[in-house]
XYZ file of C-alpha atoms in Angstrom:
719
model
C 96.853 100.543 121.061
C 99.441 101.650 118.556
C 98.335 103.753 115.568
C 101.116 102.282 113.467
C 99.759 98.742 113.461
C 96.501 96.880 113.498
C 97.425 94.207 116.064
C 96.359 94.070 119.678
C 99.819 94.354 121.235
C 99.761 96.512 124.389
C 101.340 99.945 124.272
C 104.515 100.791 126.187
C 104.823 104.569 126.393
C 102.493 107.486 127.186
C 102.873 108.820 123.641
C 101.032 105.749 122.373
C 98.096 106.186 124.728
C 94.876 106.864 122.829
C 92.382 105.996 125.534
C 93.330 108.019 128.612
C 95.026 105.150 130.477
C 98.287 106.930 131.259
C 97.053 109.333 133.994
C 95.670 106.337 135.905
C 98.896 104.353 135.422
C 101.041 107.297 136.542
C 98.959 107.740 139.714
C 99.146 104.047 140.577
C 102.921 103.961 140.006
C 103.305 106.977 142.298
C 101.215 105.249 144.980
C 103.335 102.093 144.758
C 106.487 104.117 145.354
C 104.951 105.909 148.346
C 103.678 102.858 150.243
C 105.349 102.981 153.671
C 106.966 99.816 154.951
C 105.331 97.418 152.530
C 105.250 93.848 153.777
C 103.643 91.548 151.239
C 101.217 94.271 150.161
C 98.953 93.004 147.390
C 97.515 95.437 144.853
C 95.020 94.280 142.243
C 94.469 95.862 138.863
C 91.055 94.785 137.623
C 89.505 95.044 134.189
C 87.541 92.869 131.749
C 89.174 91.068 128.848
C 90.287 93.506 126.174
C 90.038 96.607 128.366
C 93.764 97.396 128.181
C 95.131 95.953 131.448
C 98.429 94.950 129.874
C 98.816 98.404 128.372
C 98.171 99.947 131.798
C 100.767 97.620 133.301
C 103.368 98.664 130.738
C 102.672 102.310 131.504
C 103.079 101.629 135.242
C 106.473 100.094 134.461
C 107.309 103.183 132.420
C 106.591 105.478 135.359
C 108.598 103.239 137.718
C 111.576 103.210 135.380
C 113.388 106.066 137.102
C 113.126 104.383 140.514
C 114.262 101.068 138.995
C 117.351 102.657 137.469
C 118.055 104.412 140.764
C 118.020 101.101 142.630
C 115.007 102.055 144.777
C 112.769 99.302 143.436
C 113.141 96.113 141.446
C 110.362 94.695 139.310
C 110.013 90.910 139.198
C 107.829 89.742 136.330
C 106.160 86.366 136.636
C 104.629 85.410 133.284
C 102.299 82.828 134.735
C 100.587 81.720 131.537
C 103.855 80.351 130.160
C 103.519 77.395 132.517
C 100.884 74.679 132.368
C 99.950 72.522 135.323
C 99.830 73.491 138.982
C 103.126 71.858 139.908
C 105.074 73.594 137.139
C 103.372 76.883 137.965
C 104.234 76.687 141.677
C 107.851 75.773 141.055
C 108.235 78.520 138.467
C 106.817 81.045 140.934
C 109.431 80.268 143.576
C 112.146 80.153 140.946
C 111.247 83.690 139.751
C 111.118 84.981 143.327
C 114.497 83.451 144.022
C 116.008 84.985 140.859
C 114.633 88.417 141.734
C 115.351 88.544 145.462
C 118.587 86.595 145.873
C 120.988 89.291 144.561
C 120.132 91.454 147.589
C 120.450 88.655 150.174
C 123.629 87.432 151.794
C 125.128 84.142 150.708
C 123.805 82.444 153.815
C 120.232 83.561 153.200
C 120.090 83.014 149.455
C 118.766 79.498 149.990
C 116.107 80.576 152.440
C 113.518 81.216 149.771
C 114.001 77.867 147.975
C 113.839 76.135 151.354
C 110.654 77.996 152.208
C 109.145 76.977 148.888
C 110.139 73.385 149.410
C 108.599 73.303 152.897
C 105.351 74.913 151.706
C 105.043 72.455 148.851
C 105.895 69.463 151.020
C 103.389 70.509 153.651
C 100.661 70.753 151.035
C 99.982 74.368 151.859
C 99.893 75.202 148.161
C 99.399 72.089 146.071
C 97.993 69.621 148.567
C 99.070 66.053 149.311
C 99.075 65.056 145.666
C 102.293 66.998 145.194
C 104.272 65.422 148.011
C 107.872 66.043 147.015
C 109.116 63.443 149.472
C 107.742 60.611 147.378
C 109.972 59.169 144.701
C 107.443 59.695 141.941
C 106.514 63.161 143.151
C 110.076 64.353 143.430
C 110.853 63.295 139.876
C 107.647 64.631 138.354
C 107.538 67.954 140.142
C 111.081 68.916 140.974
C 112.946 67.220 138.178
C 115.104 68.823 135.520
C 115.875 72.478 135.993
C 114.011 72.553 139.345
C 116.159 70.008 141.222
C 117.589 72.902 143.239
C 114.206 73.062 145.033
C 113.457 69.395 145.602
C 116.925 68.722 146.935
C 116.396 71.073 149.867
C 113.539 69.274 151.576
C 115.888 67.389 153.890
C 116.792 70.605 155.647
C 115.548 70.804 159.223
C 114.426 74.446 159.336
C 110.675 74.963 159.737
C 108.487 77.339 157.787
C 108.364 79.877 160.637
C 112.136 80.102 161.001
C 112.753 80.318 157.251
C 110.146 83.056 156.956
C 111.642 84.980 159.883
C 115.159 84.780 158.440
C 113.962 86.039 155.058
C 111.952 88.827 156.646
C 114.922 90.036 158.663
C 117.217 90.054 155.623
C 114.728 91.854 153.402
C 113.929 94.440 156.074
C 117.621 95.304 156.530
C 118.190 96.200 152.860
C 116.765 99.414 151.305
C 115.434 98.140 148.005
C 111.774 97.352 147.433
C 110.456 94.598 145.186
C 107.326 94.627 143.067
C 106.232 91.178 141.898
C 104.026 91.614 138.844
C 101.708 88.775 137.825
C 99.766 89.607 134.649
C 97.269 87.640 132.563
C 95.928 85.582 135.459
C 92.653 85.351 133.526
C 94.468 83.382 130.791
C 94.886 80.492 133.225
C 92.532 77.639 133.930
C 90.354 78.064 137.057
C 92.588 75.779 139.148
C 95.746 77.517 137.982
C 94.289 80.963 138.709
C 93.392 79.868 142.249
C 96.913 78.546 142.666
C 98.342 82.021 141.986
C 96.257 83.475 144.797
C 97.315 80.636 147.134
C 100.988 81.164 146.265
C 100.834 84.880 147.069
C 99.001 84.142 150.304
C 101.375 81.340 151.330
C 104.568 83.385 151.010
C 103.011 85.894 153.330
C 104.125 89.311 154.528
C 107.736 89.683 153.454
C 109.168 93.160 154.171
C 109.753 95.441 151.177
C 107.898 93.024 148.889
C 104.724 94.044 147.048
C 102.548 92.204 144.563
C 100.656 93.629 141.628
C 98.072 91.133 140.385
C 96.318 91.817 137.078
C 93.060 90.031 136.330
C 89.344 90.265 135.550
C 87.688 90.679 138.954
C 84.320 89.247 137.925
C 85.963 86.198 136.395
C 88.153 85.687 139.463
C 85.220 85.978 141.875
C 83.258 83.477 139.790
C 86.141 80.982 139.965
C 86.441 81.401 143.734
C 82.680 81.101 144.243
C 82.584 77.853 142.270
C 85.447 76.317 144.272
C 84.632 77.868 147.663
C 80.899 78.694 147.743
C 81.007 79.813 151.368
C 83.833 82.275 150.731
C 82.716 84.084 147.566
C 84.443 87.447 147.044
C 85.677 87.438 150.674
C 88.421 84.999 149.686
C 90.081 87.636 147.497
C 89.501 90.367 150.071
C 91.684 88.407 152.509
C 94.539 88.449 149.978
C 94.221 91.825 148.237
C 94.717 94.967 150.296
C 93.930 97.478 147.524
C 92.037 96.870 144.305
C 91.745 99.339 141.439
C 89.386 99.163 138.494
C 90.962 100.136 135.210
C 89.027 103.176 133.982
C 87.004 102.490 130.875
C 88.195 104.418 127.820
C 86.008 107.234 126.620
C 83.682 106.047 123.876
C 84.699 109.000 121.737
C 88.356 107.997 122.062
C 87.627 104.416 120.976
C 85.619 105.575 117.989
C 88.193 108.206 117.014
C 90.893 105.560 117.078
C 88.710 103.174 115.072
C 88.163 105.808 112.387
C 91.897 106.484 112.244
C 92.606 102.775 111.802
C 89.958 102.381 109.091
C 91.429 105.395 107.322
C 94.914 103.913 107.508
C 93.653 100.673 105.944
C 91.083 101.899 103.421
C 92.462 105.333 102.583
C 90.705 108.675 102.402
C 87.130 108.900 101.176
C 85.891 111.296 98.538
C 83.646 114.046 99.834
C 80.562 112.664 98.092
C 80.966 109.308 99.872
C 81.914 110.652 103.283
C 78.402 111.500 104.507
C 77.003 108.045 103.796
C 80.065 106.387 105.310
C 79.729 108.335 108.551
C 76.007 107.570 108.758
C 76.695 103.845 108.461
C 79.700 104.108 110.781
C 77.744 105.710 113.621
C 74.697 103.502 113.034
C 76.196 100.061 112.582
C 79.933 100.069 113.278
C 80.809 102.334 116.202
C 78.198 100.922 118.657
C 79.801 97.476 118.281
C 83.269 98.739 119.242
C 83.498 99.254 123.028
C 87.111 98.429 123.929
C 90.547 98.801 122.363
C 90.590 95.056 121.784
C 87.294 95.249 119.894
C 88.952 97.777 117.607
C 92.046 95.594 117.254
C 90.036 92.509 116.388
C 88.014 94.360 113.785
C 90.926 96.181 112.161
C 93.006 92.979 112.109
C 90.271 91.436 109.988
C 89.803 94.512 107.821
C 93.541 94.746 107.132
C 93.387 91.247 105.614
C 90.125 91.455 103.640
C 90.203 95.026 102.321
C 93.311 94.871 100.046
C 91.658 92.180 97.912
C 88.761 94.477 96.980
C 90.192 97.973 97.467
C 88.627 100.312 94.935
C 86.180 97.642 93.799
C 83.566 98.005 96.548
C 81.935 100.792 98.511
C 83.934 101.325 101.745
C 80.859 102.014 103.891
C 79.090 98.836 102.786
C 82.226 96.718 103.129
C 83.059 97.954 106.636
C 79.468 97.385 107.782
C 79.459 93.856 106.353
C 82.759 93.098 108.082
C 81.098 93.985 111.396
C 78.269 91.594 110.570
C 80.718 88.871 109.545
C 82.652 89.086 112.811
C 79.901 89.837 115.329
C 76.629 88.752 113.706
C 77.508 85.760 111.502
C 73.879 84.611 111.238
C 72.838 87.944 109.708
C 75.904 87.984 107.467
C 75.054 84.481 106.245
C 71.445 85.482 105.548
C 72.569 88.520 103.548
C 75.082 86.495 101.537
C 72.486 83.846 100.662
C 69.769 86.276 99.520
C 71.308 88.314 96.739
C 68.170 88.250 94.571
C 65.939 89.471 97.401
C 68.253 92.268 98.461
C 69.526 93.566 95.110
C 66.303 95.050 93.795
C 64.673 98.457 93.825
C 61.376 97.457 95.426
C 60.182 94.766 97.764
C 56.894 93.883 96.104
C 53.441 95.372 95.756
C 52.711 98.191 98.157
C 49.495 96.631 99.423
C 51.536 93.621 100.516
C 54.194 95.685 102.297
C 53.277 94.387 105.765
C 53.856 90.774 104.750
C 57.051 91.712 102.952
C 58.311 93.602 105.984
C 57.751 90.584 108.238
C 59.387 88.304 105.694
C 62.560 90.385 105.727
C 62.452 90.797 109.516
C 62.314 87.009 109.959
C 65.015 86.503 107.365
C 67.550 88.971 108.741
C 66.747 89.986 112.326
C 65.247 86.996 114.087
C 68.246 86.637 116.418
C 68.415 90.320 117.438
C 66.459 92.158 120.119
C 66.069 95.602 121.620
C 68.233 98.556 120.713
C 70.728 96.350 118.889
C 67.964 95.050 116.609
C 66.939 98.590 115.751
C 70.534 99.586 114.958
C 71.043 96.565 112.734
C 67.740 97.227 111.027
C 68.682 100.828 110.252
C 72.165 99.842 109.082
C 70.822 97.324 106.589
C 68.245 99.813 105.357
C 71.137 102.137 104.534
C 72.848 99.339 102.592
C 69.844 97.826 100.799
C 67.170 100.159 99.365
C 64.736 97.252 99.085
C 64.706 97.139 102.898
C 64.122 100.868 102.995
C 61.134 100.247 100.746
C 59.534 97.458 102.789
C 60.507 98.769 106.248
C 60.428 102.512 105.628
C 58.102 103.001 102.631
C 60.854 104.773 100.695
C 60.945 103.984 96.976
C 63.574 104.691 94.325
C 63.387 104.972 90.539
C 65.470 103.073 88.003
C 68.120 105.808 87.709
C 69.191 105.068 91.264
C 70.106 101.519 90.279
C 72.531 102.922 87.721
C 74.056 105.227 90.330
C 74.490 102.423 92.837
C 76.238 100.323 90.189
C 78.602 103.233 89.474
C 79.358 103.457 93.201
C 79.845 99.659 93.318
C 77.518 99.343 96.276
C 76.501 95.995 97.715
C 72.892 96.542 96.597
C 74.083 96.389 92.962
C 73.652 92.822 91.731
C 76.754 93.002 89.545
C 78.938 94.002 92.512
C 77.264 92.054 95.336
C 79.442 88.948 95.060
C 82.709 90.889 95.434
C 81.758 91.674 99.045
C 81.577 88.004 99.973
C 84.138 86.377 97.713
C 86.765 89.063 98.421
C 87.448 89.066 94.696
C 86.120 90.846 91.636
C 83.539 88.874 89.711
C 83.652 88.304 85.973
C 80.545 90.458 85.523
C 82.346 93.712 86.292
C 85.541 95.447 85.280
C 88.042 96.231 87.993
C 88.318 99.883 88.927
C 91.984 99.876 87.881
C 91.174 98.498 84.414
C 88.297 100.916 83.989
C 90.430 103.902 84.999
C 93.209 102.808 82.642
C 90.743 102.463 79.769
C 89.219 105.888 80.385
C 92.682 107.431 80.763
C 93.585 106.217 77.239
C 90.223 106.973 75.642
C 91.893 109.387 73.220
C 93.977 106.519 71.735
C 91.675 104.986 69.103
C 94.106 102.199 68.181
C 94.498 101.196 71.826
C 90.730 101.128 72.352
C 90.190 99.011 69.242
C 92.905 96.530 70.225
C 91.599 96.244 73.803
C 88.082 95.509 72.577
C 89.335 92.900 70.106
C 91.179 91.132 72.917
C 88.198 91.434 75.244
C 85.903 89.770 72.695
C 88.105 86.670 72.947
C 87.941 86.479 76.758
C 85.052 84.236 77.786
C 83.415 84.685 81.183
C 82.513 81.674 83.363
C 78.897 82.847 83.442
C 78.758 83.221 79.651
C 79.530 86.031 77.248
C 82.787 87.897 76.789
C 84.701 90.627 78.496
C 83.781 92.986 75.642
C 80.196 93.195 76.954
C 81.505 93.945 80.445
C 83.678 96.803 79.154
C 80.804 98.350 77.218
C 78.488 98.086 80.233
C 81.067 99.655 82.548
C 81.866 102.477 80.104
C 78.149 103.114 79.839
C 77.846 103.412 83.619
C 80.886 105.673 83.913
C 80.454 107.650 80.685
C 80.567 110.980 82.492
C 84.204 110.271 83.445
C 85.303 110.424 79.794
C 86.622 113.851 78.899
C 84.510 115.450 76.163
C 87.643 115.936 74.055
C 88.184 112.172 74.105
C 84.689 111.109 73.039
C 85.392 111.205 69.298
C 88.619 109.102 69.390
C 86.997 106.679 71.826
C 84.044 106.170 69.493
C 86.337 105.921 66.483
C 88.140 102.994 68.123
C 84.875 101.316 69.117
C 83.178 101.871 65.744
C 86.179 100.389 63.898
C 85.743 96.982 65.563
C 82.011 97.123 66.256
C 81.182 94.217 63.920
C 84.069 92.140 65.207
C 83.029 92.475 68.860
C 79.304 91.978 68.203
C 79.733 88.287 68.975
C 76.982 85.730 69.416
C 78.111 84.959 72.965
C 77.055 88.443 74.095
C 73.602 88.332 72.529
C 70.819 87.887 75.043
C 68.694 84.796 74.813
C 64.962 84.413 75.300
C 63.381 87.831 75.834
C 66.574 89.841 76.215
C 67.426 92.319 73.463
C 70.979 92.867 74.690
C 73.855 92.618 72.250
C 77.136 94.438 71.908
C 75.625 96.450 69.067
C 72.872 97.636 71.404
C 75.398 98.233 74.202
C 77.365 100.467 71.857
C 74.211 102.448 71.009
C 73.494 102.881 74.739
C 77.081 103.960 75.373
C 77.249 106.669 72.736
C 74.020 108.175 74.046
C 75.395 108.145 77.601
C 78.607 109.781 76.425
C 76.835 112.708 74.798
C 73.512 113.044 76.649
C 73.277 116.386 78.440
C 76.922 117.101 77.604
C 76.954 118.119 73.947
C 74.739 120.077 71.590
C 73.184 118.349 68.603
C 75.742 119.909 66.258
C 78.658 118.872 68.480
C 77.625 115.247 68.836
C 76.624 115.002 65.163
C 80.101 116.126 64.074
C 81.713 113.609 66.451
C 79.571 110.747 65.144
C 80.239 111.515 61.486
C 83.997 111.688 62.117
C 83.988 108.387 64.025
C 81.948 106.687 61.259
C 84.527 107.310 58.546
C 86.429 104.136 59.505
C 83.546 102.254 61.123
C 82.778 98.580 60.556
C 80.298 98.179 57.712
C 77.559 96.491 59.739
C 77.784 99.069 62.501
C 77.793 101.915 59.966
C 74.563 100.534 58.504
C 72.936 100.286 61.927
C 74.043 103.765 62.962
C 73.173 105.436 59.665
C 69.767 103.769 59.739
C 69.107 105.084 63.275
C 70.135 108.608 62.275
C 67.984 108.513 59.140
C 64.830 107.118 60.778
C 64.948 109.884 63.420
C 63.907 112.228 60.578
C 62.201 109.663 58.293
C 60.449 107.152 60.572
C 58.701 104.013 59.433
C 55.086 104.331 58.438
C 52.777 105.277 61.304
C 55.396 106.987 63.449
C 56.236 110.631 63.948
C 59.724 112.102 63.435
C 61.770 112.655 66.592
C 62.119 116.216 67.939
C 65.386 117.539 66.563
C 67.060 117.760 69.986
C 66.373 114.030 70.440
C 67.917 113.026 67.119
C 71.286 111.330 66.807
C 72.606 113.748 64.201
C 71.550 116.785 62.251
C 69.392 116.160 59.191
C 72.295 117.070 56.914
C 74.652 114.637 58.627
C 72.024 111.889 58.456
C 72.108 112.374 54.656
C 75.904 112.339 54.712
C 75.979 109.048 56.616
C 73.423 107.529 54.260
C 75.580 108.365 51.253
C 78.699 107.073 53.046
C 76.906 103.783 53.710
C 75.900 103.390 50.054
C 79.472 103.953 48.898
C 80.884 101.537 51.480
C 78.407 98.763 50.522
C 79.222 99.185 46.861
C 82.933 98.917 47.619
C 82.377 95.833 49.793
C 80.420 94.133 47.014
C 83.546 94.142 44.875
C 85.402 91.778 47.211
C 84.448 89.066 49.717
C 83.807 91.427 52.637
C 80.111 92.005 51.908
C 79.338 88.299 51.539
C 81.109 87.490 54.805
C 79.469 90.259 56.785
C 77.412 89.068 59.739
C 74.888 91.771 58.799
C 74.589 90.603 55.184
C 70.779 90.529 55.046
C 70.418 94.005 56.513
C 73.108 95.376 54.191
C 71.439 93.940 51.104
C 68.119 95.583 51.932
C 69.907 98.891 52.673
C 71.815 98.623 49.364
C 68.600 98.128 47.381
C 67.057 101.101 49.153
C 70.047 103.400 48.693
C 70.698 102.672 44.994
C 67.037 103.136 44.065
C 67.208 101.014 40.875
C 64.395 98.623 41.752
C 66.946 96.100 43.023
C 68.851 95.585 39.785
C 72.332 95.981 41.274
C 71.551 93.804 44.286
C 69.995 91.014 42.187
C 72.907 91.021 39.773
C 75.324 90.610 42.695
C 73.292 87.882 44.490
C 72.923 85.946 41.230
C 76.707 85.804 40.972
C 77.030 84.559 44.550
C 74.472 81.782 44.030
C 76.817 80.111 41.561
C 79.100 79.120 44.461
C 78.350 76.851 47.420
C 79.989 79.403 49.689
C 77.521 82.035 48.496
C 74.546 79.731 49.173
C 75.882 78.920 52.614
C 76.351 82.602 53.527
C 72.839 83.482 52.327
C 71.373 80.601 54.371
C 73.091 81.949 57.473
C 72.065 85.524 56.713
C 68.367 84.695 56.311
C 68.088 82.372 59.312
C 66.713 83.949 62.455
C 65.858 82.711 65.931
C 63.016 83.474 68.264
C 61.947 82.387 71.717
C 58.578 81.078 72.834
C 57.129 80.049 76.179
C 53.884 78.127 76.595
C 51.330 79.547 79.041
C 49.845 76.148 79.828
C 46.606 75.447 81.662
C 45.981 76.001 85.358
C 49.290 77.727 85.880
C 51.360 74.813 84.531
C 53.016 76.706 81.705
C 56.623 76.431 80.594
C 59.145 77.652 83.110
C 61.787 78.252 80.441
C 61.692 79.615 76.909
C 62.248 77.471 73.839
C 64.303 78.630 70.859
C 62.613 78.525 67.451
C 64.249 78.776 64.028
C 62.801 80.862 61.194
C 63.693 81.136 57.493
C 63.375 84.825 56.606
C 62.174 84.367 53.047
C 59.390 86.936 53.008
C 60.294 89.763 50.598
C 63.360 87.791 49.528
C 62.285 88.315 45.910
C 63.353 91.931 46.295
C 66.975 90.788 46.569
C 67.336 87.672 44.401
C 65.745 85.055 42.198
C 63.964 83.057 44.905
C 63.364 79.992 42.730
C 67.038 79.763 41.846
C 67.962 80.266 45.491
C 65.636 77.417 46.525
C 67.082 75.142 43.861
C 70.613 75.850 45.027
C 69.660 75.413 48.692
C 68.129 72.006 47.894
C 71.233 71.080 45.930
C 73.755 72.086 48.608
C 71.568 70.649 51.358
C 71.438 67.270 49.633
C 75.208 67.117 49.783
C 75.092 67.164 53.599
C 78.210 69.305 53.886
C 76.598 72.430 55.308
C 74.614 72.174 58.570
C 73.692 75.871 58.215
C 72.011 75.235 54.865
C 70.270 72.130 56.236
C 68.876 74.076 59.215
C 67.665 76.888 56.948
C 66.036 74.468 54.502
C 64.208 72.577 57.256
C 62.830 75.829 58.663
C 61.720 76.916 55.175
C 59.918 73.600 54.619
C 58.193 73.795 58.019
C 56.922 77.247 57.164
C 55.604 76.042 53.790
C 53.704 73.219 55.519
C 52.441 75.566 58.206
C 54.032 73.415 60.928
C 56.727 75.805 62.070
C 56.839 76.699 65.759
């Protein structure tokens, strides 16, 4: 096998030998040259499919090259598998012999070999009576076209014995030897393979002529036994004088070559991933690779599939799954179809572990037995921790799930599909995009623009790319240089309201939203990396240009760390978002920003309008006078009524428990009018009058929805 490619082409020179074939080939070539007075000597080179017979043959040719150039020996190659059908094969054999031997024969004897072939074919010694060249149909079908030179000689009167004697005399009188090489006999059909042996036997003992036959001995003996049950292996023994088994390559050589090929395709591994890769390699990959052709077949496949996911999947998991795909397709199919069962931390209750273990055994290993079953079992345990839990009683905490997602392992649900689709799913960010984003984290404008664009990119499964970016940054937060945290957050804070889109809000019982994702991210960026004073200074700087809604959310979180709602204790200072002084600073900044926003349309159009109004009332501390004055002005316009209706409409999710286990299988969305405590912000009676008025016009579905929810609540019939 050649290190420079991943195909299964045989090697040609000793420098390419990776499996210790060359010493054997050199010895056999030396023996061929030293055979005394060869006369039709037949040597067999035996080896199973994929063991490297063709490579050995090329190396034998290499070691004979000096004798060939010196005129001591001529090599006649008969590529038997080029020809289909016994007649074509027989004629091609004699044609190749004629082309190889005739230059050394006198003009008178040049036709002896074609005549001999014609007589043998006519007599049925090779093909039998069905190939009678004397018949009109037979002559045209067998000897037509380029082979007319053979069929036209059958009228000659010389017998087989005389022709053979004349050829023998001529070949014995010249000094050159001939080696007829017939490779790939095991590519032929059974009848064609038998024909090769009959052809060699029929030509007989010609002086200075040797044959080197290359085939799978077990396959050949099986063919002979099926056609000639009484003969068995003795049939070949009558033809072959010396048979040599190709030495099997050392297992260590095969595995070393396999590793080199994987490295050439997949690249070098980082030190932290190398140990796990080698464990999986020796457990589940190397034992499946026994011959050079096994390696070639596997690396051919890997060379095609890997580039599509390079950098997006864990190399150890991908290589192991490629072995399953090629050699254990039933297991591969079972893995691919059971994402939910395999991408979890635990396999069920511990007291039910025996049943779970059998369930997974039946699912994944029912077609495997013995040592192979145990290897496959261990390999999959290394890939899927849930199997390690049910088969090995090893359990992992939630932090491991985060680590496996960072490593893009197959046991991570968000990365699982990439291993089977050979493409990156919409639920994750490509490694290249992630690296580019982290590399430019110090460019606040770039970060803001990228997030704005991402919020417009819808995923097939729902939501936007903005949520994916925030999730991936959260997972890989430790890769962001500490000096880049502040500009990164500045860019994110600036567009936080804009990217907090409805599409990325979780339904039913999920609390996920891009606002929450941003909170999770900033904690990941600074947790265990910065002191309270350091992170507090970063947050305050990033908040100076933050979106108003996000500023309110962040300032509220910082404030409640020190001033929690009734019934809760303040957070320990080291757990707080900011210092107490900076929490005050942010609170004042928020009050000033709300007041400024109230002077134009930005406050009314804020998606966090309700929250901002309550914060404004709290911050001004004037018993709501400023807020009520502003809301009264907005109620004079239909746009103001519409925006308030949207702001004070909320949604919840409910799921009926049912009776006897027949509860709802899905959650139902409910609509609520958040009118409790509304009198703290506005004249509620005037608001209701204006809502009724705008709703009667039928031009605002938002107002209509809000009004219906309000009425349901008044009647006590709301969900």
